[in-house]
Short mmCIF file of N, CA and C in Angstrom, two decimals:
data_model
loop_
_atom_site.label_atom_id
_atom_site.label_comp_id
_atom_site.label_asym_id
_atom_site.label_seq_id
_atom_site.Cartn_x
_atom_site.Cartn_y
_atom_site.Cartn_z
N UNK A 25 39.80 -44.28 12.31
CA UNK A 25 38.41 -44.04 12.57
C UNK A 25 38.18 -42.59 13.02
N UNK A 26 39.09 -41.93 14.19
CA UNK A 26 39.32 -40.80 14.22
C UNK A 26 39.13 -39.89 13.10
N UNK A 27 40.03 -40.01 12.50
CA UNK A 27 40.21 -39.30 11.33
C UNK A 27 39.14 -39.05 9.97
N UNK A 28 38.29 -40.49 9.81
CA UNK A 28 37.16 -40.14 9.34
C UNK A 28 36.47 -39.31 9.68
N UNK A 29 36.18 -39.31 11.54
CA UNK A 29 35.24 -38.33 11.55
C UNK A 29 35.32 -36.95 11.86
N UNK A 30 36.70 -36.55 11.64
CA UNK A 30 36.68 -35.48 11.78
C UNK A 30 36.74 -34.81 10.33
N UNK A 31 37.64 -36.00 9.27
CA UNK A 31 36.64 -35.05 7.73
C UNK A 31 35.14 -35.18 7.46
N UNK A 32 34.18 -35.86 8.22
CA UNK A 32 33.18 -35.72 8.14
C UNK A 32 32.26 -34.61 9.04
N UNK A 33 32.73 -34.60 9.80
CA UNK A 33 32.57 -33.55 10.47
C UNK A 33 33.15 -32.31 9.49
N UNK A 34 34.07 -32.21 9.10
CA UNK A 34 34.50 -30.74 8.14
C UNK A 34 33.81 -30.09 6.99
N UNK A 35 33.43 -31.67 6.34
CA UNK A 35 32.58 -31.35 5.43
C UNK A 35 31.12 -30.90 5.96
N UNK A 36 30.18 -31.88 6.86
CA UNK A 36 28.85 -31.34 7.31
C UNK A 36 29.25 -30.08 7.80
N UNK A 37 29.85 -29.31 8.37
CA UNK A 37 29.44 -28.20 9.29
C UNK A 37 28.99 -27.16 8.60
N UNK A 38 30.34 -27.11 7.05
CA UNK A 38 29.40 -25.99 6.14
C UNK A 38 28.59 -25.82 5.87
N UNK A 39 28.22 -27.29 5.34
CA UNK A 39 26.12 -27.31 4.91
C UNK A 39 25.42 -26.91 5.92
N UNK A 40 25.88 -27.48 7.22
CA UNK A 40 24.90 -26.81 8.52
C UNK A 40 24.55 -25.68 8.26
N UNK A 41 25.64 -25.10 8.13
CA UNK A 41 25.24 -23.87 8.78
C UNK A 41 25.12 -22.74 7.35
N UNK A 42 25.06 -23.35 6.42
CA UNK A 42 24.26 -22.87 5.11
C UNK A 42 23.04 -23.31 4.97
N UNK A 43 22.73 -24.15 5.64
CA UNK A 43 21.57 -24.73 5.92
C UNK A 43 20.48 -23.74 6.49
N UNK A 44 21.23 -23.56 8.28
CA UNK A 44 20.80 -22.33 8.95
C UNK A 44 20.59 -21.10 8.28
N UNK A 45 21.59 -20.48 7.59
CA UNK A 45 21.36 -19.35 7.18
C UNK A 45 20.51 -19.44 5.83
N UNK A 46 19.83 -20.02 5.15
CA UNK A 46 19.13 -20.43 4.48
C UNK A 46 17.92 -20.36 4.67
N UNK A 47 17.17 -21.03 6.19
CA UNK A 47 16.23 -20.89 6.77
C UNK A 47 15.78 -19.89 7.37
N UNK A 48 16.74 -19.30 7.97
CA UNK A 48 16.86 -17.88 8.31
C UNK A 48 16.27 -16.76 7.65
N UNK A 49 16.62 -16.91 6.25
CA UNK A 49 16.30 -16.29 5.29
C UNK A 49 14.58 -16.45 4.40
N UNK A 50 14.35 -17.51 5.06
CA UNK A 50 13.24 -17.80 4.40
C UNK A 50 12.05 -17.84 5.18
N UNK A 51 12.43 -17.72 6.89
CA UNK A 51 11.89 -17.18 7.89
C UNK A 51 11.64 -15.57 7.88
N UNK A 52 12.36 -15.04 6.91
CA UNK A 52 12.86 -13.58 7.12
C UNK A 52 11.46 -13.09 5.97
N UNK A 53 11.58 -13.73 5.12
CA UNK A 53 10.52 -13.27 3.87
C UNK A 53 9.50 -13.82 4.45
N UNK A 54 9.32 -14.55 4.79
CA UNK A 54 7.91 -15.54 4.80
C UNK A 54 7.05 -14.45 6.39
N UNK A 55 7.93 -14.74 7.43
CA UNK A 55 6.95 -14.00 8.58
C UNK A 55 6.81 -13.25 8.75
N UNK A 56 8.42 -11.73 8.54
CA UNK A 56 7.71 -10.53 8.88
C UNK A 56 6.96 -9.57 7.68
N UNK A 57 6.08 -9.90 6.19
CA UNK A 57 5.44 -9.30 5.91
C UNK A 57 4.49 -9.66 6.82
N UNK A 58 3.75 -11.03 7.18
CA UNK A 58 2.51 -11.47 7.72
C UNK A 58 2.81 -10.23 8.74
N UNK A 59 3.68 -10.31 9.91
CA UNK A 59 3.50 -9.67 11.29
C UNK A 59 3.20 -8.08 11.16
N UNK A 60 4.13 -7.59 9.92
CA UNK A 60 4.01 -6.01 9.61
C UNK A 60 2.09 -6.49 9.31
N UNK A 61 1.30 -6.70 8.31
CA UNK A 61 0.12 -6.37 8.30
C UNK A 61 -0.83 -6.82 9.67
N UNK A 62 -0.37 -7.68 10.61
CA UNK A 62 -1.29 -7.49 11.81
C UNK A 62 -0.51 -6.49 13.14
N UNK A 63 -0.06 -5.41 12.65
CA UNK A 63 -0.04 -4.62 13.27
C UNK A 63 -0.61 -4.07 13.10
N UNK A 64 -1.06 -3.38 11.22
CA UNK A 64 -1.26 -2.37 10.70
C UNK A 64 -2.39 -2.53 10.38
N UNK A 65 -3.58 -1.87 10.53
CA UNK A 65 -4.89 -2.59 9.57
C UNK A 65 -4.73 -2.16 8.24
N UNK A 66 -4.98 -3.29 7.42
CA UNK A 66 -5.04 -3.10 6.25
C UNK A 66 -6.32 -2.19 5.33
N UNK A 67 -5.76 -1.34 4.38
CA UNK A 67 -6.97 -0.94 3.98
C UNK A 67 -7.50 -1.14 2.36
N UNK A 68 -8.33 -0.61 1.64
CA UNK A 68 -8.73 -0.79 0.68
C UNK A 68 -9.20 0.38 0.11
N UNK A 69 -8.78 0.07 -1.52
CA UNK A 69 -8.91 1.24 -2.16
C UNK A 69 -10.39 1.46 -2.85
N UNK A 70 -11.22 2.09 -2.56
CA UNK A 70 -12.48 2.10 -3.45
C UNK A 70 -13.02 3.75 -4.32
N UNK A 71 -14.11 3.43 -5.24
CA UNK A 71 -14.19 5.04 -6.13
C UNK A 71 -15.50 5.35 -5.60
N UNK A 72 -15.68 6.43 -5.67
CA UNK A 72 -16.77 7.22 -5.59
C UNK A 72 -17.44 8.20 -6.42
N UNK A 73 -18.47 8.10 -6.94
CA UNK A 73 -18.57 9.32 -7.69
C UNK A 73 -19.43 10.16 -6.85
N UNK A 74 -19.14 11.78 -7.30
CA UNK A 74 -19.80 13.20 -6.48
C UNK A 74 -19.68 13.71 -7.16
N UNK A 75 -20.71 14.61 -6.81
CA UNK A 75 -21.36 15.82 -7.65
C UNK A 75 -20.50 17.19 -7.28
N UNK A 76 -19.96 17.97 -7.84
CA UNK A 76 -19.50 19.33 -7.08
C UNK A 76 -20.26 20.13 -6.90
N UNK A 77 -20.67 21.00 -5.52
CA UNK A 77 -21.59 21.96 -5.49
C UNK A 77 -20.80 23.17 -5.80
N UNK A 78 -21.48 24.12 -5.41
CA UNK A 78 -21.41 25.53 -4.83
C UNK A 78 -20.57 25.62 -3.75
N UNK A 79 -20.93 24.95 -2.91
CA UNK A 79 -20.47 24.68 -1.71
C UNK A 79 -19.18 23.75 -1.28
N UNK A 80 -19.43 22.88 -1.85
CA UNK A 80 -18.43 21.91 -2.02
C UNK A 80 -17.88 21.60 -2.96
N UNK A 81 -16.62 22.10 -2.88
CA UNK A 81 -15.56 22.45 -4.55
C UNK A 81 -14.60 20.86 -4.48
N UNK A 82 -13.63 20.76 -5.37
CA UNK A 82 -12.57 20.47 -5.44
C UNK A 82 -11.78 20.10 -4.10
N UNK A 83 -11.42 21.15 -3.53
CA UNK A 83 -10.65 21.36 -2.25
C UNK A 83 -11.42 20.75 -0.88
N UNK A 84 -12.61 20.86 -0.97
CA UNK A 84 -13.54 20.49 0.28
C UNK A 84 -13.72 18.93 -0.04
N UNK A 85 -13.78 18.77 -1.27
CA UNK A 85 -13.79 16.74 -1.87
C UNK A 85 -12.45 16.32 -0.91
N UNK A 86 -11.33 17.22 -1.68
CA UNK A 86 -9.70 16.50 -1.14
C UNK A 86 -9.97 16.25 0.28
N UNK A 87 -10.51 17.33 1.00
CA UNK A 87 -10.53 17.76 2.60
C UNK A 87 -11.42 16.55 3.22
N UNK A 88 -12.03 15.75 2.40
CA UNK A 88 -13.11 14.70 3.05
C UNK A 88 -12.65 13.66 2.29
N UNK A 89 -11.90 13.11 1.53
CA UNK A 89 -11.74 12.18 1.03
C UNK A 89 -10.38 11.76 1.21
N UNK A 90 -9.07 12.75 1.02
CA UNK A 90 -7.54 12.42 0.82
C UNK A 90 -7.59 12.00 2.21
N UNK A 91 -6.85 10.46 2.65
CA UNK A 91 -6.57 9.97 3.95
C UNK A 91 -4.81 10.03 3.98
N UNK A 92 -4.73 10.51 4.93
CA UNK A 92 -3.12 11.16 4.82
C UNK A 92 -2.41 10.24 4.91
N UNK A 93 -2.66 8.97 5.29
CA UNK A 93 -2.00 7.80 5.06
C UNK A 93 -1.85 7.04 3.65
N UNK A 94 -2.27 7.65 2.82
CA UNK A 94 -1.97 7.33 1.63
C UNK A 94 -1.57 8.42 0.53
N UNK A 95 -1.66 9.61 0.93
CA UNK A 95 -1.42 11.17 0.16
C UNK A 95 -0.56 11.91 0.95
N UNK A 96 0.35 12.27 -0.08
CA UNK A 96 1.40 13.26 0.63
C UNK A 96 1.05 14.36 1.24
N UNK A 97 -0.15 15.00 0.23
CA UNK A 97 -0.64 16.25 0.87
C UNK A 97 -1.76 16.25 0.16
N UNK A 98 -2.59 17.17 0.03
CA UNK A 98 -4.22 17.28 -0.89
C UNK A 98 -4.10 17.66 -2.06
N UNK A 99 -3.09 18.23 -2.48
CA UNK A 99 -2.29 18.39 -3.63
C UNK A 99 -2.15 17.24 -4.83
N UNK A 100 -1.69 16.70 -4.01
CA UNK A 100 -1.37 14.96 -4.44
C UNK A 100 -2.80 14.10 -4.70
N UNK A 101 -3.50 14.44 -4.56
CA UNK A 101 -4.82 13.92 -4.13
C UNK A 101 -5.68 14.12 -5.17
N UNK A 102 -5.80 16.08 -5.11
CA UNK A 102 -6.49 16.38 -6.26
C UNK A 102 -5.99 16.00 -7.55
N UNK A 103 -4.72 15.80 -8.15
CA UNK A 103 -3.82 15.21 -8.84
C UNK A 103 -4.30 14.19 -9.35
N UNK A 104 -4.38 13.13 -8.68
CA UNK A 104 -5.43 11.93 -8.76
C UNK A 104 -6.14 12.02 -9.35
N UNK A 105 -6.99 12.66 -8.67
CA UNK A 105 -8.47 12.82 -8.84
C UNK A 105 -9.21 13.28 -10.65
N UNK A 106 -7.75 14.32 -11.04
CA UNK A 106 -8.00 14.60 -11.93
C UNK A 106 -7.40 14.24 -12.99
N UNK A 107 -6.46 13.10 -12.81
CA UNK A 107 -5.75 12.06 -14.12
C UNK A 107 -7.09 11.06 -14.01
N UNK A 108 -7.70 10.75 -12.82
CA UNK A 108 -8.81 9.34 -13.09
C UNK A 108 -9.71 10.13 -13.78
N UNK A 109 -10.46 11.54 -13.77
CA UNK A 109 -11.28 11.76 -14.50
C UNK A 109 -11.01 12.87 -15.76
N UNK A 110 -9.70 12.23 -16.13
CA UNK A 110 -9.33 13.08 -17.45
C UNK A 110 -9.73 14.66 -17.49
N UNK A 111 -9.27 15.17 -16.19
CA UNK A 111 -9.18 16.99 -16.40
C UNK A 111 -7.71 16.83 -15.84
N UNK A 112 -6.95 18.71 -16.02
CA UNK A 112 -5.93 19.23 -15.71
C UNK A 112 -5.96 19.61 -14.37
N UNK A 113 -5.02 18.96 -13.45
CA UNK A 113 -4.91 19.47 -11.69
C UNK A 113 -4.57 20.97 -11.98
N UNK A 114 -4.54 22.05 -11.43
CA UNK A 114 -3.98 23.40 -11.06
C UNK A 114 -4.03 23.80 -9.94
N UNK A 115 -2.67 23.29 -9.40
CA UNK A 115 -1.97 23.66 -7.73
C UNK A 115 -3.75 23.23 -7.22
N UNK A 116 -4.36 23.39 -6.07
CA UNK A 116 -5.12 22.90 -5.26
C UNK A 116 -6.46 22.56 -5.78
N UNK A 117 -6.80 22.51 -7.05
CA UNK A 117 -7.78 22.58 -7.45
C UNK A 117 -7.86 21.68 -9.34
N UNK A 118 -8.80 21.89 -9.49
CA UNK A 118 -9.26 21.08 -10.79
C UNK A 118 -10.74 22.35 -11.79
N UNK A 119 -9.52 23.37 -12.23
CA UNK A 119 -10.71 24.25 -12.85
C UNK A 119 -11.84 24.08 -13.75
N UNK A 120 -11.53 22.96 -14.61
CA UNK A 120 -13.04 22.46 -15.38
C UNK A 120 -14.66 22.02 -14.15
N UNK A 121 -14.29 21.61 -12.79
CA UNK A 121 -14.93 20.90 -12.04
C UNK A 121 -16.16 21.82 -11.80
N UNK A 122 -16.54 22.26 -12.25
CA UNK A 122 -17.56 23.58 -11.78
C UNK A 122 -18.89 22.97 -11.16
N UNK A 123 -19.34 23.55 -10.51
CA UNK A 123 -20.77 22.98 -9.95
C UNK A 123 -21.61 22.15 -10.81
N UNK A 124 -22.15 21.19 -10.71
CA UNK A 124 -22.79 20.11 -11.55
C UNK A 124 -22.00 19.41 -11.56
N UNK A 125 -20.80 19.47 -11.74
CA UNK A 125 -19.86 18.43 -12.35
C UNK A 125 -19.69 17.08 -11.82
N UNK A 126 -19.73 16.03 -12.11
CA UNK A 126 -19.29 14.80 -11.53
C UNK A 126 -17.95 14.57 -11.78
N UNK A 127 -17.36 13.81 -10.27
CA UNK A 127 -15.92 13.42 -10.41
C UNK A 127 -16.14 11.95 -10.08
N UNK A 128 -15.10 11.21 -10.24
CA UNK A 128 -14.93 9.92 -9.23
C UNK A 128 -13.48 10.17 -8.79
N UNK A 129 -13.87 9.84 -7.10
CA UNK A 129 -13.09 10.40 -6.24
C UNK A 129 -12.14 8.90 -5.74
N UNK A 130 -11.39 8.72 -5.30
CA UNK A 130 -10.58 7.60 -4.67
C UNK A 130 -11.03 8.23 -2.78
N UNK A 131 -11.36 7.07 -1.95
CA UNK A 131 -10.92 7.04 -0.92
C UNK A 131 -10.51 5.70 -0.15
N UNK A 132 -10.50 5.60 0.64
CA UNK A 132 -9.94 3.95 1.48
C UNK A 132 -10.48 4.20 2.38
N UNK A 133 -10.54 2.67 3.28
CA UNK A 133 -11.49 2.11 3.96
C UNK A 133 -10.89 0.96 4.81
N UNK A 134 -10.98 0.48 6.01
CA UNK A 134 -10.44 -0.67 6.05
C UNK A 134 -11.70 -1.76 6.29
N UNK A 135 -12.75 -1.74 6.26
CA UNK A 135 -14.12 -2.08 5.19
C UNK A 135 -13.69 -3.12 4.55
N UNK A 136 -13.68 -4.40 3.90
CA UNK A 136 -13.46 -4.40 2.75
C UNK A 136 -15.39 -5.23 2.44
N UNK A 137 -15.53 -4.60 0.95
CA UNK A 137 -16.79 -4.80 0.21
C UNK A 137 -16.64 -5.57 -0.88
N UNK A 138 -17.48 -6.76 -0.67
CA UNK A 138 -17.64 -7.41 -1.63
C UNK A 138 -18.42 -7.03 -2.77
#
């Protein structure tokens, strides 16, 4: 009788504890994305369209719109800006954009709009 239960015992312990580490694992995926986003507020991506002035070029859009939490630098930004509205970026700027011009700009929000 002994002896039964100690091969039964030999056999359960592995599953145990593949068991455990199993759960473990599925504790691991499952809770800490949830906990990472209620630390972080989440945000949202929305477009804008603007007019370029005189005044307000290219560079002054990046300067009010690029949120550094999502852009490496304004560089990166105007980049964007100018693959979504089919012109050529050049280093800080977007030379077709001339006054009159309309762009649609990307910024974020943690807003979200229905």
């Amino acid at each position: 009788m002994a002896e039964r239960r100690r091969n039964l015992l030999r056999r359960s312990l592995p599953l145990a504890a593949g068991a455990a580490i199993l759960l473990c694992i599925v504790l691991l995926i499952c809770v800490l994305p949830g906990r990472a986003g209620e630390e972080g507020e989440t945000s949202y991506k929305y477009y804008r369209c603007v007019t370029v002035t005189a005044e307000e070029g290219v560079p002054e859009l990046a300067a009010r719109y690029a949120d550094p939490a999502h852009y490496r630098n304004r560089t990166a930004y105007i980049r964007e800006v100018g693959d979504i509205n089919h012109m050529a970026a050049e280093g800080g700027d977007i030379p077709e954009a001339t006054p009159g011009t309309r762009l649609v700009v990307p910024y974020y929000s943690t807003v979200f709009v229905q």
